[in-house]
Amino acid sequence: MTGPATPPPAAFRTGPFGGRFVAETLVPAVEALAEAFDDAWADPAFQAAYRDLLETYVGRPTPLSTAPRLSDAVGATVLLKREDLAHTGSHKINNCVGQALLARRMGKRRIIAETGAGQHGVATATVCARLGLSCTVYMGAVDVERQRLNVFRMRMLGATVVPVESGTGTLKDAINEALRDWVTNVDDTHYVLGSVMGPDPYPRIVRTLHEVIGREARAQVLATAGRLPDAVVACVGGGSNAMGIFSGFLDDPAVRLYGVEAAGTGLDGGRHAATMARGRVGIFHGMRSLVLQDDDGQIQEAHSISAGLDYPGVGPEHAYLASTGRAEYLHATDDEALAALHEVASLEGIVLALETAHAAARLRDVARVVGPGGIVLLNVSGRGDKDMPQVMAREGEGGGS
Amino acid sequence: MTRVEQAFAAAEEEGRATFVAYLTAFDPDADRSLALLRAAAEAGADVLEVGVPFSDPTADGPAIQAAMARARAAGATLPRVLDLVARLRAHTSVPCVLFSYANPLLRLGEALAPRLADAGIDAVLALDVSVFDVPAVFGARAAADLAWVGLCGPRTPDARARAIARRARGFVYQIARTGVTGAGGGRDGDLAHRVAVLRAAGPRPVAVGFGVRRREDAAAVAAIADGVVVGSHLVQRAAAAFAAGEDGAEAVAEAVADLRAGLSRPPARSRRA
């Protein structure tokens, strides 16, 4: 599925970020996980099982779509990497397939996961059903309310969904509760972390398992356009879909990389999830990275219309790429994301996930940078079906913006 | 010898294990928290662990999570917690160990070591930073100037446990079982072996915590370790008192006195000859 023009993905580097900041009880577990992953990844049988599920179950490779009307509207050629067409409707399943296979290989029959928008929870529950593993998903109580469809889906798939009332009732609290479960049941349980964050080796594992996005996209853009794109754009919460697609282009210095964070109701009102823009270096959820925090080091509540971006931290590789200038990070407000959702739906017949809509909201800015002859590759990380009840409640049933 | 180690030595002299009492600072507010800490010391706690409230206490169970939420609602910040310890110092010289997640400590930057020393803190434990990472995370000065307690888990391999014991100052805190703070009793694996490994590796005393709530639990730990850490149980007793409209000091004092009664050892079973 990858052409001869595709080099191996760029090395995983996080500079001063990353690390393994967990309670001592979890240290042997993360060490064992790192060892097991390296061992599995070097094993052709594991690779074959992973690739087989990606092809025959997830539906990879996902297509690259042209977007002629959207291109006209934004002023550059836009190409869409269609992770929304992967089984379960987002890129999240790439990671879940790999980690579930890894858990089985490690002899762990119980899987736990956190979820924000529900996409990672659905993908985890799906793969657990396929592989016959028990699955418990922690989800913030606020997110359970705004993503009821995905809660129903996870339960249908046989998962136990545990609403987390503590803290702010969102993604970070779901991660807190998953970590508490893991520290309690560490012997028989694997924690399928859903983004390129957390203690080492998670950022590396999750990035590696999403590299397939960048590998395919690079070959597909070369095949479609005859050259590399000028820019790659992806939304960033924890940053997994962005690292997946960035990884295919990190070693191509002419390709600009743009991550787009959620600016909520605006950066200055304090109700946002723009960690790269407003975060400071800290230690949170097992990693040293940029974190939204107050002067006392307390973690601040993030806000976004998109549950999947509603997180006050960010993966350490993104913090590193920002510090070296290799990637640039922009942001889009709730309203801008909603406008982009409508625009792409009406111009291309694709209803984006609210997360992806944040990246789409910055297409005009990126198009201005690359110019009218430029090519912009947008990672369509997920589809928006899950968000329709929420958008409908906000805008009324007419669906107009 | 640090004041913490002196407290362990003094308890040993008396033929009993050291009682380490954890309370979340500012729970439920500054003044009542000060009263609880004083009550614990006066009732016989040999060492106080002062918990720094944090927004995301991933290693803590419901009791300490709730305590931290009450404390933060009362305006707790690390600088204010240090002010509280400074006030406590006017009443007692019992050694104080600051028990914190890394991020609030990081915000003090270069001032970390002098600020903790000025407040009268004797040792510090960063729950999510291993003793090996302390210099890289907090800087060489803070690593050298502060006594960093070593934390050891129930699954920590012996070689790593020995290295932790050699690096630790104050004492080594052995977690008795997997899980968050405050969950039901029971201890994992061969705790006596784990304690013996730590003792043999270095001069620091070894305290055991997690899941100690009844006098029998305390006695069982006292039989094999130098010290016993009790946290969630005290926090819960205080919380129940708050709910009943009391200030909690009496409840905490009673619990400390009761558990401490379980710590005496017959002379023949003294830990260190």
XYZ file of C-alpha atoms in Angstrom:
674
model
C 0.000 0.000 0.000
C 2.981 2.314 0.198
C 4.851 3.370 -2.894
C 8.597 3.294 -3.411
C 8.739 7.080 -2.916
C 7.749 6.724 0.722
C 10.654 6.883 3.167
C 10.395 5.475 6.681
C 8.677 7.817 9.136
C 10.795 10.455 10.832
C 12.412 9.586 14.128
C 10.400 10.162 17.285
C 12.000 13.033 19.215
C 10.601 15.063 22.081
C 13.672 16.998 23.273
C 13.138 18.242 26.828
C 9.501 17.134 26.767
C 8.023 13.722 27.451
C 9.364 11.508 30.213
C 7.771 8.993 32.503
C 6.199 10.795 35.450
C 4.011 8.262 37.164
C 3.606 6.952 40.686
C 6.196 4.294 41.442
C 3.543 1.562 41.367
C 3.128 2.118 37.622
C 6.829 2.263 36.741
C 7.207 -1.505 36.205
C 4.055 -1.473 34.056
C 5.251 1.284 31.722
C 8.680 -0.328 31.505
C 7.117 -3.671 30.611
C 4.881 -1.968 28.064
C 7.820 -0.286 26.350
C 9.662 -3.579 26.145
C 6.616 -5.486 24.902
C 5.889 -2.913 22.218
C 9.448 -2.850 20.891
C 9.471 -6.623 20.861
C 6.111 -6.835 19.070
C 6.931 -4.146 16.539
C 10.071 -6.014 15.520
C 8.087 -9.222 15.059
C 6.877 -9.830 11.472
C 3.960 -11.913 12.775
C 2.701 -8.994 14.870
C 3.163 -6.606 11.955
C 1.212 -8.964 9.718
C -1.669 -9.244 12.195
C -1.765 -5.445 12.590
C -1.675 -4.832 8.833
C -4.300 -7.483 8.192
C -6.766 -5.895 10.604
C -6.052 -2.446 9.171
C -6.793 -3.664 5.665
C -9.651 -6.093 6.183
C -11.380 -4.609 9.236
C -10.543 -0.903 9.417
C -10.723 -0.463 5.661
C -7.242 0.907 4.949
C -5.879 2.509 2.996
C -8.349 5.324 3.482
C -8.765 7.369 0.300
C -7.375 10.760 -0.573
C -10.168 12.974 -1.940
C -9.877 16.042 -4.068
C -12.056 18.936 -2.935
C -12.605 21.134 -5.993
C -15.323 23.423 -4.632
C -13.630 23.873 -1.260
C -10.366 24.552 -3.100
C -12.015 27.345 -5.093
C -13.491 28.791 -1.941
C -10.255 28.904 0.064
C -7.855 29.782 -2.754
C -5.512 26.778 -2.942
C -5.770 23.126 -3.895
C -7.141 21.218 -0.910
C -6.708 17.469 -0.649
C -8.506 15.486 2.025
C -7.067 12.450 3.810
C -10.233 10.561 4.630
C -9.756 9.064 8.103
C -13.483 9.703 8.541
C -14.003 6.684 6.293
C -12.108 4.328 8.570
C -14.233 1.845 10.506
C -15.921 3.575 13.476
C -15.572 6.933 11.768
C -12.223 8.294 12.853
C -8.488 7.705 12.824
C -8.627 6.517 16.448
C -9.030 2.865 15.475
C -5.493 2.578 14.021
C -4.082 2.922 17.523
C -6.727 0.718 19.135
C -6.057 -2.172 16.749
C -2.341 -2.061 17.521
C -2.691 -1.683 21.273
C -5.373 -4.376 21.570
C -3.149 -6.808 19.666
C -0.314 -5.804 21.984
C -2.465 -6.380 25.081
C -3.417 -9.827 23.851
C 0.229 -10.601 23.197
C 1.057 -9.462 26.754
C -1.621 -11.799 28.104
C -3.818 -8.961 29.381
C -7.498 -9.693 28.829
C -8.936 -6.568 30.387
C -8.789 -3.270 28.516
C -9.490 0.176 29.893
C -9.618 3.443 27.988
C -10.569 7.080 28.424
C -12.615 8.982 25.925
C -13.588 12.579 25.265
C -15.787 12.787 22.200
C -16.365 9.063 22.416
C -14.456 8.251 19.230
C -11.554 6.603 21.027
C -13.971 4.813 23.340
C -16.006 3.498 20.400
C -12.881 2.407 18.556
C -11.529 0.641 21.646
C -14.863 -1.064 22.361
C -15.040 -2.133 18.721
C -11.613 -3.751 18.652
C -12.206 -5.379 22.044
C -15.372 -6.967 20.680
C -13.442 -8.198 17.641
C -10.644 -9.681 19.764
C -12.809 -10.910 22.640
C -11.332 -8.634 25.317
C -13.231 -7.063 28.197
C -13.531 -3.288 27.874
C -14.187 -0.489 30.359
C -14.322 3.097 29.114
C -14.057 6.123 31.387
C -15.834 9.209 30.132
C -16.407 12.568 31.803
C -20.004 13.034 32.920
C -20.272 16.247 30.873
C -19.076 14.369 27.785
C -21.474 11.480 28.461
C -24.249 14.040 28.214
C -23.050 15.757 25.031
C -22.042 12.522 23.247
C -24.931 10.228 24.153
C -24.940 8.533 20.778
C -21.380 7.286 21.249
C -22.182 6.127 24.797
C -25.008 4.047 23.362
C -22.691 2.673 20.682
C -20.025 1.668 23.195
C -22.597 -0.146 25.320
C -23.957 -1.907 22.253
C -20.406 -3.053 21.515
C -20.263 -4.664 24.934
C -18.208 -2.067 26.776
C -18.875 -0.797 30.254
C -19.021 3.005 30.180
C -18.200 4.659 33.499
C -19.247 8.333 33.776
C -16.649 10.326 35.724
C -18.179 12.999 37.931
C -14.977 14.201 39.596
C -13.167 17.388 38.645
C -14.577 19.052 35.559
C -16.291 15.924 34.227
C -14.374 16.045 30.938
C -11.517 14.265 29.185
C -8.792 15.037 31.738
C -10.925 13.601 34.536
C -11.627 10.495 32.465
C -7.846 10.052 32.118
C -7.402 10.552 35.880
C -9.923 7.799 36.550
C -8.394 5.465 33.949
C -4.987 5.966 35.595
C -6.525 5.130 38.989
C -8.036 1.960 37.543
C -4.720 1.003 35.953
C -2.723 1.522 39.152
C -5.250 -0.717 40.928
C -5.539 -3.508 38.332
C -2.118 -3.224 36.761
C -1.459 -6.977 36.718
C -4.239 -8.024 34.342
C -5.179 -4.737 32.666
C -3.828 -2.820 29.699
C -4.643 0.878 29.430
C -5.266 1.797 25.790
C -4.380 5.479 25.962
C -6.008 7.297 23.062
C -3.573 10.016 22.128
C 0.125 10.805 21.726
C 0.346 11.802 25.379
C 0.872 10.344 28.814
C 4.002 8.697 30.187
C 6.618 7.193 27.894
C 6.170 4.891 25.954
C 2.585 5.981 25.125
C 3.397 9.034 22.988
C 5.767 6.901 20.937
C 3.443 3.895 20.687
C 0.401 5.918 19.653
C 2.417 7.940 17.145
C 3.891 4.776 15.650
C 0.466 3.176 15.297
C -0.858 6.270 13.482
C 2.135 6.633 11.140
C 0.114 4.680 8.598
C -1.895 7.877 7.997
C 1.161 9.896 6.991
C 2.698 7.044 5.025
C -0.429 6.561 2.934
C -1.098 10.273 2.545
C 2.409 11.029 1.321
C 2.234 8.321 -1.353
C -1.318 9.320 -2.333
C -0.492 13.021 -2.704
C 2.535 12.122 -4.819
C 0.352 9.892 -6.983
C -2.459 12.455 -7.294
C -0.542 15.713 -7.613
C 2.870 14.470 -8.744
C 4.554 16.316 -5.921
C 4.507 16.805 -2.159
C 1.955 19.142 -0.579
C 3.041 22.609 0.487
C 1.253 22.345 3.802
C -0.403 19.753 6.036
C -3.172 20.811 8.407
C -4.640 18.803 11.285
C -6.521 19.525 14.490
C -4.735 19.066 17.820
C -6.228 18.079 21.162
C -3.782 15.547 22.526
C -2.499 15.455 18.970
C -2.738 11.879 17.656
C -4.218 12.442 14.196
C -1.832 15.354 13.675
C 1.232 13.304 14.633
C 0.010 10.481 12.429
C -0.102 12.640 9.325
C 2.857 14.899 10.278
C 5.090 11.832 10.657
C 4.954 11.261 6.913
C 6.339 14.738 6.191
C 8.632 15.637 9.118
C 11.717 14.967 7.024
C 10.429 17.042 4.104
C 11.456 20.523 5.247
C 9.575 22.240 2.421
C 6.264 20.888 3.710
C 4.778 23.237 6.295
C 3.019 21.535 9.191
C 0.085 23.248 10.906
C -1.727 22.041 14.001
C -4.985 23.751 14.910
C -6.131 23.917 18.507
C -9.520 24.766 19.950
C -9.833 28.424 20.948
C -13.263 27.852 22.493
C -15.045 31.154 22.975
C -11.766 33.021 22.384
C -8.302 32.959 23.913
C -8.730 35.991 26.119
C -11.880 34.880 27.865
C -10.050 31.933 29.369
C -12.582 29.425 27.988
C -10.443 27.568 25.468
C -8.255 24.500 24.997
C -5.330 26.251 23.277
C -2.496 24.564 25.151
C 0.190 25.430 22.612
C -0.843 29.090 22.582
C -1.403 29.590 26.295
C 0.102 26.626 28.105
C 3.277 26.583 30.185
C 5.718 23.735 30.692
C 4.566 21.413 33.442
C 4.190 17.804 34.509
C 0.730 16.387 33.993
C -0.651 12.961 33.154
C 2.760 11.368 33.238
C 4.545 13.689 30.817
C 6.437 16.949 30.764
C 4.735 19.095 28.168
C 2.806 22.302 27.712
C -0.139 22.478 30.078
C -2.908 24.985 30.751
C -2.283 25.831 34.390
C -2.558 28.656 36.878
C 0.275 30.332 38.790
C 0.071 27.649 41.485
C 0.515 24.782 39.032
C -3.124 23.685 39.270
C -4.412 22.359 35.966
C -7.018 24.602 34.390
C -10.300 23.586 32.913
C -10.232 23.485 29.131
C -13.214 24.396 27.009
C -14.184 23.523 23.493
C -17.404 22.819 21.633
C -15.536 19.713 20.538
C -15.240 17.145 23.320
C -12.259 15.567 21.560
C -10.181 18.753 21.778
C -11.305 19.646 25.291
C -8.006 18.820 27.017
C -5.588 21.119 28.919
C -2.432 19.263 27.848
C -0.839 18.258 24.563
C 1.435 15.443 23.403
C 5.140 16.095 24.097
C 6.172 15.689 20.459
C 3.951 18.645 19.547
C 5.535 20.745 22.298
C 8.904 19.801 20.843
C 7.937 20.513 17.223
C 6.645 23.926 18.288
C 9.875 24.654 20.181
C 12.008 23.815 17.131
C 9.687 25.663 14.762
C 9.175 22.566 12.598
C 5.429 22.767 13.111
C 3.258 25.834 13.669
C 0.178 25.883 15.822
C -2.917 27.930 15.056
C -6.298 27.982 16.724
C -9.973 28.261 15.826
C -12.949 29.248 17.960
C -16.167 27.284 18.467
C -17.969 29.591 16.044
C -15.244 29.333 13.403
C -15.347 25.541 13.632
C -19.130 25.521 13.221
C -18.887 27.774 10.178
C -16.271 25.465 8.653
C -18.469 22.450 9.408
C -21.283 23.998 7.373
C -18.996 25.169 4.595
C -17.339 21.793 3.986
C -20.685 19.990 4.241
C -22.305 22.212 1.619
C -19.290 22.410 -0.719
C -17.994 18.845 -0.584
C -20.760 16.695 0.855
C -18.618 15.731 3.842
C -19.819 16.328 7.387
C -16.642 16.747 9.411
C -16.257 15.890 13.069
C -16.258 19.075 15.144
C -12.593 18.347 15.918
C -11.657 18.299 12.222
C -13.762 21.391 11.607
C -11.242 23.375 13.691
C -8.504 22.453 11.216
C -10.788 23.248 8.272
C -11.479 26.670 9.788
C -7.860 27.698 9.203
C -7.679 26.533 5.553
C -7.994 30.075 4.177
C -5.061 31.268 6.300
C -2.902 28.370 5.207
C -4.000 28.878 1.584
C -2.798 32.487 1.788
C 0.619 31.259 2.935
C 1.026 28.681 0.154
C -0.589 30.801 -2.579
C -3.124 29.913 -5.272
C -0.911 27.262 -6.880
C -0.246 25.570 -3.570
C -1.447 22.236 -2.264
C -2.867 21.920 1.248
C -3.437 18.475 2.725
C -6.145 18.395 5.396
C -6.392 15.380 7.682
C -10.087 14.620 8.021
C -9.656 12.942 11.382
C -13.277 11.956 11.819
C -16.835 12.276 10.646
C -19.454 14.437 12.272
C -22.409 12.090 12.757
C -21.684 11.938 16.481
C -21.899 15.729 16.716
C -25.230 16.215 14.969
C -27.442 16.165 18.101
C -25.168 18.753 19.729
C -25.063 21.005 16.674
C -28.805 20.606 16.211
C -29.431 21.625 19.819
C -27.242 24.684 19.333
C -28.551 25.844 15.989
C -32.104 24.578 15.888
C -33.421 21.896 13.574
C -33.187 24.103 10.490
C -29.442 23.398 10.356
C -28.549 26.823 8.977
C -25.666 28.849 10.264
C 20.692 12.895 60.624
C 17.586 14.769 59.566
C 14.813 15.561 62.000
C 12.713 12.909 60.233
C 15.331 10.241 60.853
C 15.670 11.417 64.450
C 11.941 10.843 64.905
C 12.291 7.282 63.612
C 15.279 6.704 65.903
C 13.391 8.057 68.907
C 10.431 5.748 68.276
C 12.815 2.836 67.894
C 14.305 3.705 71.286
C 10.823 3.471 72.739
C 10.376 0.038 71.210
C 7.688 0.938 68.740
C 7.197 1.765 65.104
C 7.050 5.375 63.975
C 3.609 6.837 63.323
C 3.453 8.933 60.160
C 0.161 10.806 59.843
C -0.991 12.235 56.499
C -3.464 15.092 56.304
C -4.367 17.219 53.314
C -3.394 20.815 54.033
C -6.271 23.343 54.053
C -8.879 20.640 54.534
C -11.391 22.108 55.061
C -9.706 25.504 55.479
C -6.465 26.977 56.825
C -7.420 27.359 60.497
C -9.167 24.020 60.934
C -6.418 22.258 59.007
C -3.838 23.775 61.379
C -5.893 22.506 64.303
C -5.998 18.982 62.814
C -2.257 18.879 62.234
C -1.625 20.052 65.798
C -4.094 17.504 67.140
C -2.389 14.696 65.230
C 1.027 15.711 66.574
C -0.234 16.072 70.128
C -1.976 12.686 69.972
C 1.280 10.977 69.116
C 2.068 11.287 65.423
C 5.861 11.205 65.141
C 5.995 12.613 61.614
C 3.394 14.690 59.768
C 2.850 14.307 56.050
C 1.327 17.509 54.750
C -0.532 16.913 51.500
C -0.486 19.695 48.902
C -3.902 19.975 47.228
C -3.807 19.356 43.479
C -6.463 19.626 40.804
C -5.756 16.149 39.382
C -4.692 13.735 42.118
C -4.372 10.629 39.941
C -2.812 8.457 42.655
C -5.450 9.252 45.259
C -8.741 7.585 46.021
C -12.071 9.268 46.791
C -11.288 10.335 50.387
C -8.206 12.381 49.536
C -9.727 13.610 46.262
C -12.612 15.031 48.276
C -10.211 16.537 50.829
C -8.268 18.222 48.056
C -11.456 19.581 46.521
C -12.476 21.060 49.899
C -8.998 22.499 50.350
C -8.911 24.085 46.905
C -12.361 25.560 47.453
C -10.882 27.161 50.590
C -8.164 28.801 48.498
C -5.284 26.373 48.999
C -2.122 27.048 47.007
C 1.370 25.741 47.669
C 2.624 29.110 49.025
C -0.355 29.218 51.394
C 0.288 25.631 52.462
C 3.861 26.645 53.286
C 2.518 29.576 55.332
C 0.348 27.078 57.171
C 3.352 24.883 57.973
C 5.228 27.965 59.175
C 2.313 28.661 61.554
C 2.367 25.034 62.690
C 6.030 25.472 63.539
C 5.065 27.955 66.274
C 3.349 25.083 68.075
C 5.334 21.944 67.395
C 8.728 20.736 66.243
C 7.346 17.459 64.890
C 9.007 16.810 61.505
C 6.917 17.714 58.460
C 7.134 15.966 55.104
C 5.598 17.833 52.179
C 3.652 15.378 50.038
C 2.911 16.778 46.595
C 2.344 16.113 42.944
C 5.166 17.541 40.854
C 3.475 20.434 39.110
C 2.816 22.795 42.052
C 6.432 22.243 43.203
C 7.681 23.085 39.693
C 5.978 26.469 39.776
C 8.251 27.613 42.623
C 11.216 27.214 40.279
C 14.577 28.108 41.796
C 12.863 29.193 44.996
C 11.697 25.654 45.790
C 14.417 24.627 48.239
C 14.683 27.923 50.169
C 10.899 28.321 50.368
C 10.411 24.827 51.768
C 13.299 25.232 54.197
C 12.023 28.620 55.383
C 8.616 27.134 56.090
C 10.161 24.435 58.247
C 9.639 21.509 55.883
C 11.976 18.628 56.748
C 11.555 16.392 53.710
C 9.585 16.289 50.504
C 8.010 13.641 48.349
C 6.965 14.208 44.725
C 4.455 11.495 44.034
C 4.933 11.409 40.270
C 8.696 11.943 40.079
C 11.062 9.116 40.955
C 14.035 9.988 43.154
C 16.248 9.382 40.110
C 14.535 12.139 38.132
C 14.586 14.744 40.915
C 17.762 16.570 39.754
C 16.575 16.749 36.138
C 13.100 17.933 37.104
C 13.718 20.232 40.059
C 17.362 21.182 39.498
C 20.601 20.220 41.160
C 20.186 22.714 43.965
C 16.749 21.506 45.042
C 17.941 17.910 44.700
C 20.887 18.551 47.002
C 19.316 20.947 49.501
C 16.094 19.069 50.195
C 15.614 15.609 51.676
C 13.680 13.684 49.018
C 11.758 10.726 50.379
C 11.990 7.620 48.203
C 8.782 5.961 47.075
C 8.768 2.253 46.343
C 5.899 0.306 44.762
C 4.608 -3.198 45.433
C 5.932 -4.385 42.047
C 9.225 -2.494 42.075
C 12.004 -4.941 41.157
C 14.548 -5.526 43.930
C 17.415 -3.867 42.059
C 15.440 -0.681 41.538
C 14.182 -0.798 45.129
C 17.760 -0.949 46.405
C 18.722 2.014 44.242
C 15.734 3.983 45.537
C 16.714 3.180 49.126
C 20.272 4.377 48.514
C 19.068 7.615 46.942
C 16.333 8.379 49.481
C 16.700 10.740 52.395
C 14.425 11.008 55.408
C 12.819 7.633 54.901
C 11.715 5.180 52.251
C 7.974 4.914 51.713
C 6.950 1.422 50.674
C 3.477 1.268 49.107
C 1.809 -1.833 50.506
C -0.379 -2.712 47.557
C -1.338 -1.655 44.059
C -4.089 0.919 43.862
C -4.935 4.431 44.890
C -4.829 5.766 48.427
C -7.638 4.761 50.740
C -8.963 1.623 49.088
C -9.864 -1.346 51.283
C -7.253 -3.268 53.247
C -5.084 -6.152 52.212
C -1.451 -6.120 51.246
C 0.205 -7.420 48.138
C 2.867 -10.040 47.918
C 5.658 -10.431 50.351
C 5.759 -7.102 52.091
C 8.264 -8.348 54.644
C 10.645 -9.217 51.836
C 10.214 -5.806 50.241
C 10.944 -4.043 53.520
C 13.968 -6.260 54.138
C 15.392 -5.423 50.702
C 15.041 -1.704 51.360
C 16.518 -1.958 54.855
C 19.498 -3.938 53.671
C 20.230 -1.447 50.908
C 20.772 1.636 53.029
C 20.516 3.390 56.356
C 17.111 5.032 55.849
C 14.163 3.800 57.859
C 11.317 2.176 55.927
C 7.684 3.167 56.422
C 4.757 1.309 54.896
C 1.501 2.901 53.827
C -1.668 2.400 51.738
C -4.587 0.523 53.236
C -3.731 0.972 56.926
C -6.944 1.888 58.753
C -7.435 -0.409 61.727
C -5.262 -1.035 64.744
C -4.608 -4.598 63.509
C -3.380 -3.261 60.150
C -1.027 -0.901 61.964
C 0.220 -3.667 64.238
C 0.855 -5.995 61.318
C 2.917 -3.329 59.546
C 4.724 -2.362 62.759
C 5.889 -5.939 63.102
C 7.888 -5.729 59.893
C 8.641 -2.065 59.169
C 10.140 0.964 60.913
C 7.087 3.115 60.390
C 3.419 3.104 59.509
C 1.773 5.743 57.306
C -1.920 6.435 57.819
C -3.656 8.903 55.516
C -7.078 8.294 54.034
C -8.411 6.895 57.289
C -7.556 10.118 59.153
C -8.900 12.229 56.310
C -12.160 10.262 56.372
C -12.507 10.590 60.130
C -12.033 14.336 59.788
C -14.525 14.518 56.903
C -17.147 12.666 58.916
C -16.610 15.108 61.769
C -16.940 18.107 59.432
C -20.196 16.660 58.131
C -21.462 16.384 61.704
C -20.636 20.022 62.326
C -17.521 19.318 64.392
C -14.041 20.720 63.838
C -12.487 17.256 63.403
C -9.580 17.708 65.809
C -11.033 15.349 68.379
C -11.795 12.674 65.792
C -8.290 12.832 64.343
C -6.664 12.774 67.793
C -8.745 9.754 68.745
C -7.830 7.890 65.562
C -4.128 8.663 65.950
C -4.106 7.542 69.581
C -5.971 4.343 68.731
C -3.698 3.368 65.837
C -0.563 4.322 67.697
C -1.486 1.914 70.455
C -0.990 -0.840 67.910
C 2.598 0.099 67.175
C 4.404 -1.169 70.249
C 6.721 -4.103 69.760
C 8.053 -6.525 72.311
C 11.769 -5.747 72.772
C 12.854 -9.003 71.145
C 11.150 -7.955 67.929
C 12.809 -4.583 67.753
C 13.752 -3.842 64.193
C 17.338 -2.767 64.557
C 19.661 -4.171 67.130
